[in-house]
Amino acid sequence: MVGLRKMLLTLYVSQVCGHNGKTETLTTRNCAGQDGNRLAEDGSEKPLTPQTIIDGKFFMDAIAFNASAGEGGRGVRSRVSQETQVNAILNERKLYHNLCLLTLDVLDAFGLTFLTIYTNDHLGIIVPWLSQSSGIMWDISPCSFAATRASSLAPRKQGLTLVLCELNSTEYILSKAAAVGGLKKQLWLLAGLTHSLVTASPQLYLPIDSMVLEVRSSREDKFHLHEIWSPGRGMDLHQGHLASWRASLFQQQEEKEEEANPEARGDPTDRTESPDTETRVGRLTISNRPKYERRRDLTGVHFVATSISDERAHHLHYDPVLGRQVIGGYFGDVWELLKAELNFTYTVITPADGEYGSYRNGSWTGMIGDVLSGRAHVVVAHLSQTYSRALVIDFSSVLLKFSYRIFAQPHGGSAASWTAYTRPFSTGLWVGLVLTLMVLATVYAAVSHCYCLMLARAAGRGLRRSITTYREWKRECPLLVWAAITQQGWPTSPDAGALRVLFWMMYVIGVVVAASYSATLVSFLTVINDQLPFESLEDLKKLPKFRLGIQKGSVLEELFKSQKFLEYWETLIEPYSNTVVKTYTELRALALKSNNYAYVGSFEVQILDPVGACTMKSARQHLLFNDGALGWPQGSPYLQLFDHFINKFRESGLLKKLMDVWYPRPYACPGQPVVALGLQQVFTAFVLLSLGAGLSFLLLSLEKFIIQCRTQHTQIQV
C-alpha cells in the first residue's frame, strides 16, 4: 500500500507541477517545501490543502489552455469562451473537493475507519486529501483492478467503498462484490455515474440487505444520497432518499425550501418525509427511519416455504377462498403476519420423507434438505436450533420456546396387584408398626408376669382364678396387642390398673392407625392410579421391557445420538423396531397400546389436549429446552429483514397474543375417576382369604390326624 501511495503522489506531482504547460516528473520536494508545504509566490510557505490543490491545478490548466492558443494572440478565443472554460474547470475541481468532504462526513456519521476507492481519474485531489486525513486507513485501486482481483471485493473489514468509475466498471464491481458477499458489511458510495443505476441498469441484482448509495448532485456544493436495492433476483431496482449533504452549515433558507418542497431533492417518492424523521450530523441530514422499514415492500417476491403438519405449531390446510395451501398454527399465523406486512406471496411444499431434518448417510433429510437443495427458500415450522443445523442454515429470531419430557400411560388398576393392601403405608411405617407391636407385647407380658408372681406369693385359694387369668394374658399377649391395635377388644379385662392403662393406650394408637389405613386403602381401591413408575431416563432404563419412542429426523434423534445420551439410545431405542416414527400421533398410538411404551414429546403441546394432559402423564425430568425459529439458507439477504419485523411483533405484543390463542392454559382434566369396588379391587383380599381358609383346613386335618394317632396309641397301651 505504501508503494501505491508513492506512485499516486508522484503521478499527482507530475500532473500538477509543470513549466509553461509542460509536465515534468518531479518529487514531492520539488513541488513543496521541506515539510511538505507548497511555496507561495512571495517565498512564504502555504499549507497544502485541498483548496490550494484546486487553485494550483486550475492555474496550471489555464496556462496550458493559453499556450495552446498560439503566440502573439493568433487564434485567441473570445473572453467569454475563456471564462466559460475556466469556470467549468473550477467547478469540476470544487465538485470533487466537496466529494472528499462528503466521504469524510459519511465515515464519521457511520463510525467507519477504513476507506477503499476505485477510480481512474482525479488522483490529484483525492491522494493529498487522504494523506492529510488522520485516523483513516485507505486503499486506492484502478477500476480495472476489480476485474483481475475479484476476491479483493470480499468484506475484509467493515468500512466504506467509494466507486468513481463508469457504468460498465461499476456494474462489474457491484455484481462481483454481491457474489462474494461484499455488499453486506461494506457501505458503498457510487459517485462516478452520469445516470442512476435504477434507469441505466434496472436488472442489476443488489441484495436487499446491502447498503449501496448513489451520490446525486444538482450543483457542486449539495449532494443527495439515494440508497438502491433489489427486492429479489430478476426484479427492478428500488430506490429511496437516505441523506442530504451541504458544504455550508449556514444555508438555513435553502434547507427550509427543500423541506417544504421534497421534489427539490430529486426523489418524488419521499414527499411524506418530514424534518421530525431526520437527524443532522454535521453537514449530513440522515433519515431516522430504520433500514428495513424503508425496504419493507416485497411486492413481486415469491417464496417457496417447506413445512409439515404438527400439533398447534404448524399445520397445512387447503383454503378454498385463496385456492392454495395455507400454513396454520402458531408459526403459520406469524408467517401470515409477515406476509401482510411485507406484501410477498408464497406456496407450500412438504418434504418427501416427512422429517424435520437430520444428517444421515452424508446428506440432510427433511425440510433442511429442501432448503439446502434449493427446493425451498425457507422453513416455516418449529425448527429446533442445534449446533449441526446452525452449520448449514441460518435461524431467524426465536419465535417459540419448548421443553421436552417423557410421556407414558399410567399403569391403571394397581389395586389388583399383590401389594395393593400394603401400599397405604410406606415401608418405614410398616417396620415401625411391627416393632411397636413387639415392644408392647413384651411390656404387656412382663407386667402380667409380675402380677402372677405377686398373687402366687399371697398363696390364697381365692386368687387361683386370677392367677390363671394373668397367665392367659401373658401367654396371649401378641394376640391381645393385635386385638387392641385393630380395635377388636378382648373378652376379659384385667383387674390391675397398670394393665388397664396399657391396654387403653394400645387401643387409642389402634384407632389412629386403623382409621388412617382404612381411609388410604379406600382411596387406593376406588381411585385409578395415575403415577408413572419412573421420573427420569435413568429410572426408565432400570425398568424391564420398557422402550422409548422419538420422532424421526427431529432434534431428539440428534440428542440421543450425542455422547451424553448414547447409552439410552442403545438400550431404550435402537434395539426396538417401533421406537423411531415420523409423527407424534404414531407415538401416542403406540403408547396407548402398551403400558411399557414411553415417548418424548413437547410438554407445552402435550398438555393442551385430553390425550396429552389426562391420558398420558409426564415424568418430572426436562430432557431439553428448545428454541424454535424459521430456517433460511446461509447468507440469505432476507434474514435480517424478517428478524426486524419479528422483533417488532414481539415488542408490540402480537406474538404474545398468538401464543395465548394457540397455547392457552393447560387442558382442564375432569376430576379423578372414581370406580365402584369390584372383584378387581378386592382381588388380593379374596386371595388372602382363600389362602387362610386353605391353611386352616390343612391345620384342621393335621390336628385331627394327630389326635387320632394319639387315641390309637392310648388304646393299644390299655
JSON list of N, CA and C in Angstrom, two decimals, residues 65 72 84 128 153 169 202 248 265 310 318 343 356 380 474 495 530 534 541 561 568 578 633 648 661:
[
{"chain": "A", "resi": 65, "resn": "PHE", "atom": "N", "xyz": [-4.02, 26.02, -21.34]},
{"chain": "A", "resi": 65, "resn": "PHE", "atom": "CA", "xyz": [-5.04, 26.46, -22.31]},
{"chain": "A", "resi": 65, "resn": "PHE", "atom": "C", "xyz": [-4.55, 27.67, -23.10]},
{"chain": "A", "resi": 72, "resn": "GLY", "atom": "N", "xyz": [1.44, 35.45, -29.67]},
{"chain": "A", "resi": 72, "resn": "GLY", "atom": "CA", "xyz": [1.08, 36.75, -30.23]},
{"chain": "A", "resi": 72, "resn": "GLY", "atom": "C", "xyz": [-0.40, 36.95, -30.41]},
{"chain": "A", "resi": 84, "resn": "THR", "atom": "N", "xyz": [-15.80, 30.77, -19.65]},
{"chain": "A", "resi": 84, "resn": "THR", "atom": "CA", "xyz": [-16.63, 29.58, -19.54]},
{"chain": "A", "resi": 84, "resn": "THR", "atom": "C", "xyz": [-15.79, 28.33, -19.29]},
{"chain": "A", "resi": 128, "resn": "PRO", "atom": "N", "xyz": [-3.82, 13.74, -2.07]},
{"chain": "A", "resi": 128, "resn": "PRO", "atom": "CA", "xyz": [-3.40, 14.66, -1.00]},
{"chain": "A", "resi": 128, "resn": "PRO", "atom": "C", "xyz": [-4.42, 14.76, 0.13]},
{"chain": "A", "resi": 153, "resn": "LEU", "atom": "N", "xyz": [-12.86, -8.05, -3.44]},
{"chain": "A", "resi": 153, "resn": "LEU", "atom": "CA", "xyz": [-14.14, -7.39, -3.15]},
{"chain": "A", "resi": 153, "resn": "LEU", "atom": "C", "xyz": [-14.84, -8.01, -1.94]},
{"chain": "A", "resi": 169, "resn": "SER", "atom": "N", "xyz": [-17.86, -0.49, -15.52]},
{"chain": "A", "resi": 169, "resn": "SER", "atom": "CA", "xyz": [-16.97, -0.90, -14.42]},
{"chain": "A", "resi": 169, "resn": "SER", "atom": "C", "xyz": [-17.72, -0.97, -13.10]},
{"chain": "A", "resi": 202, "resn": "PRO", "atom": "N", "xyz": [-31.48, -1.40, -14.55]},
{"chain": "A", "resi": 202, "resn": "PRO", "atom": "CA", "xyz": [-32.51, -1.75, -13.55]},
{"chain": "A", "resi": 202, "resn": "PRO", "atom": "C", "xyz": [-32.48, -3.21, -13.12]},
{"chain": "A", "resi": 248, "resn": "SER", "atom": "N", "xyz": [-21.99, 24.07, 3.15]},
{"chain": "A", "resi": 248, "resn": "SER", "atom": "CA", "xyz": [-22.07, 25.14, 4.14]},
{"chain": "A", "resi": 248, "resn": "SER", "atom": "C", "xyz": [-23.07, 24.76, 5.22]},
{"chain": "A", "resi": 265, "resn": "ARG", "atom": "N", "xyz": [-35.25, 17.50, -3.92]},
{"chain": "A", "resi": 265, "resn": "ARG", "atom": "CA", "xyz": [-34.23, 16.51, -3.63]},
{"chain": "A", "resi": 265, "resn": "ARG", "atom": "C", "xyz": [-34.13, 15.46, -4.73]},
{"chain": "A", "resi": 310, "resn": "ASP", "atom": "N", "xyz": [-48.04, -30.44, 12.21]},
{"chain": "A", "resi": 310, "resn": "ASP", "atom": "CA", "xyz": [-47.69, -30.75, 13.58]},
{"chain": "A", "resi": 310, "resn": "ASP", "atom": "C", "xyz": [-48.78, -30.19, 14.48]},
{"chain": "A", "resi": 318, "resn": "TYR", "atom": "N", "xyz": [-55.96, -26.67, 3.09]},
{"chain": "A", "resi": 318, "resn": "TYR", "atom": "CA", "xyz": [-56.31, -26.02, 1.82]},
{"chain": "A", "resi": 318, "resn": "TYR", "atom": "C", "xyz": [-57.37, -24.96, 2.07]},
{"chain": "A", "resi": 343, "resn": "ASN", "atom": "N", "xyz": [-45.91, -7.88, 2.08]},
{"chain": "A", "resi": 343, "resn": "ASN", "atom": "CA", "xyz": [-46.59, -7.94, 0.78]},
{"chain": "A", "resi": 343, "resn": "ASN", "atom": "C", "xyz": [-45.92, -8.89, -0.21]},
{"chain": "A", "resi": 356, "resn": "TYR", "atom": "N", "xyz": [-38.17, -33.37, 9.91]},
{"chain": "A", "resi": 356, "resn": "TYR", "atom": "CA", "xyz": [-37.68, -32.01, 10.14]},
{"chain": "A", "resi": 356, "resn": "TYR", "atom": "C", "xyz": [-36.31, -31.82, 9.50]},
{"chain": "A", "resi": 380, "resn": "VAL", "atom": "N", "xyz": [-40.83, -22.95, 7.38]},
{"chain": "A", "resi": 380, "resn": "VAL", "atom": "CA", "xyz": [-41.84, -22.34, 8.24]},
{"chain": "A", "resi": 380, "resn": "VAL", "atom": "C", "xyz": [-42.38, -23.44, 9.14]},
{"chain": "A", "resi": 474, "resn": "LYS", "atom": "N", "xyz": [-50.63, -63.33, 79.77]},
{"chain": "A", "resi": 474, "resn": "LYS", "atom": "CA", "xyz": [-49.20, -63.39, 79.48]},
{"chain": "A", "resi": 474, "resn": "LYS", "atom": "C", "xyz": [-48.93, -64.26, 78.25]},
{"chain": "A", "resi": 495, "resn": "ASP", "atom": "N", "xyz": [-57.90, -56.90, 86.18]},
{"chain": "A", "resi": 495, "resn": "ASP", "atom": "CA", "xyz": [-58.25, -56.12, 87.37]},
{"chain": "A", "resi": 495, "resn": "ASP", "atom": "C", "xyz": [-57.16, -55.09, 87.70]},
{"chain": "A", "resi": 530, "resn": "ASP", "atom": "N", "xyz": [-52.55, -42.86, 38.74]},
{"chain": "A", "resi": 530, "resn": "ASP", "atom": "CA", "xyz": [-52.08, -42.16, 37.56]},
{"chain": "A", "resi": 530, "resn": "ASP", "atom": "C", "xyz": [-50.60, -41.79, 37.67]},
{"chain": "A", "resi": 534, "resn": "PHE", "atom": "N", "xyz": [-41.57, -44.17, 36.79]},
{"chain": "A", "resi": 534, "resn": "PHE", "atom": "CA", "xyz": [-40.24, -43.59, 36.59]},
{"chain": "A", "resi": 534, "resn": "PHE", "atom": "C", "xyz": [-40.37, -42.08, 36.59]},
{"chain": "A", "resi": 541, "resn": "LYS", "atom": "N", "xyz": [-34.48, -46.62, 32.34]},
{"chain": "A", "resi": 541, "resn": "LYS", "atom": "CA", "xyz": [-33.51, -47.62, 31.90]},
{"chain": "A", "resi": 541, "resn": "LYS", "atom": "C", "xyz": [-33.51, -48.85, 32.81]},
{"chain": "A", "resi": 561, "resn": "LYS", "atom": "N", "xyz": [-28.35, -39.41, 19.97]},
{"chain": "A", "resi": 561, "resn": "LYS", "atom": "CA", "xyz": [-27.14, -39.95, 19.35]},
{"chain": "A", "resi": 561, "resn": "LYS", "atom": "C", "xyz": [-25.89, -39.23, 19.81]},
{"chain": "A", "resi": 568, "resn": "TYR", "atom": "N", "xyz": [-28.70, -44.37, 26.41]},
{"chain": "A", "resi": 568, "resn": "TYR", "atom": "CA", "xyz": [-30.16, -44.55, 26.36]},
{"chain": "A", "resi": 568, "resn": "TYR", "atom": "C", "xyz": [-30.61, -44.90, 24.95]},
{"chain": "A", "resi": 578, "resn": "ASN", "atom": "N", "xyz": [-40.04, -50.22, 16.56]},
{"chain": "A", "resi": 578, "resn": "ASN", "atom": "CA", "xyz": [-41.13, -49.22, 16.51]},
{"chain": "A", "resi": 578, "resn": "ASN", "atom": "C", "xyz": [-40.87, -48.03, 17.42]},
{"chain": "A", "resi": 633, "resn": "PRO", "atom": "N", "xyz": [-31.59, -20.27, 4.13]},
{"chain": "A", "resi": 633, "resn": "PRO", "atom": "CA", "xyz": [-30.28, -20.67, 3.62]},
{"chain": "A", "resi": 633, "resn": "PRO", "atom": "C", "xyz": [-29.20, -19.75, 4.16]},
{"chain": "A", "resi": 648, "resn": "LYS", "atom": "N", "xyz": [-40.28, -6.66, 15.94]},
{"chain": "A", "resi": 648, "resn": "LYS", "atom": "CA", "xyz": [-41.31, -5.62, 16.03]},
{"chain": "A", "resi": 648, "resn": "LYS", "atom": "C", "xyz": [-42.62, -6.23, 16.53]},
{"chain": "A", "resi": 661, "resn": "VAL", "atom": "N", "xyz": [-53.53, -17.65, 21.90]},
{"chain": "A", "resi": 661, "resn": "VAL", "atom": "CA", "xyz": [-54.52, -18.32, 21.05]},
{"chain": "A", "resi": 661, "resn": "VAL", "atom": "C", "xyz": [-54.18, -19.79, 20.87]}
]
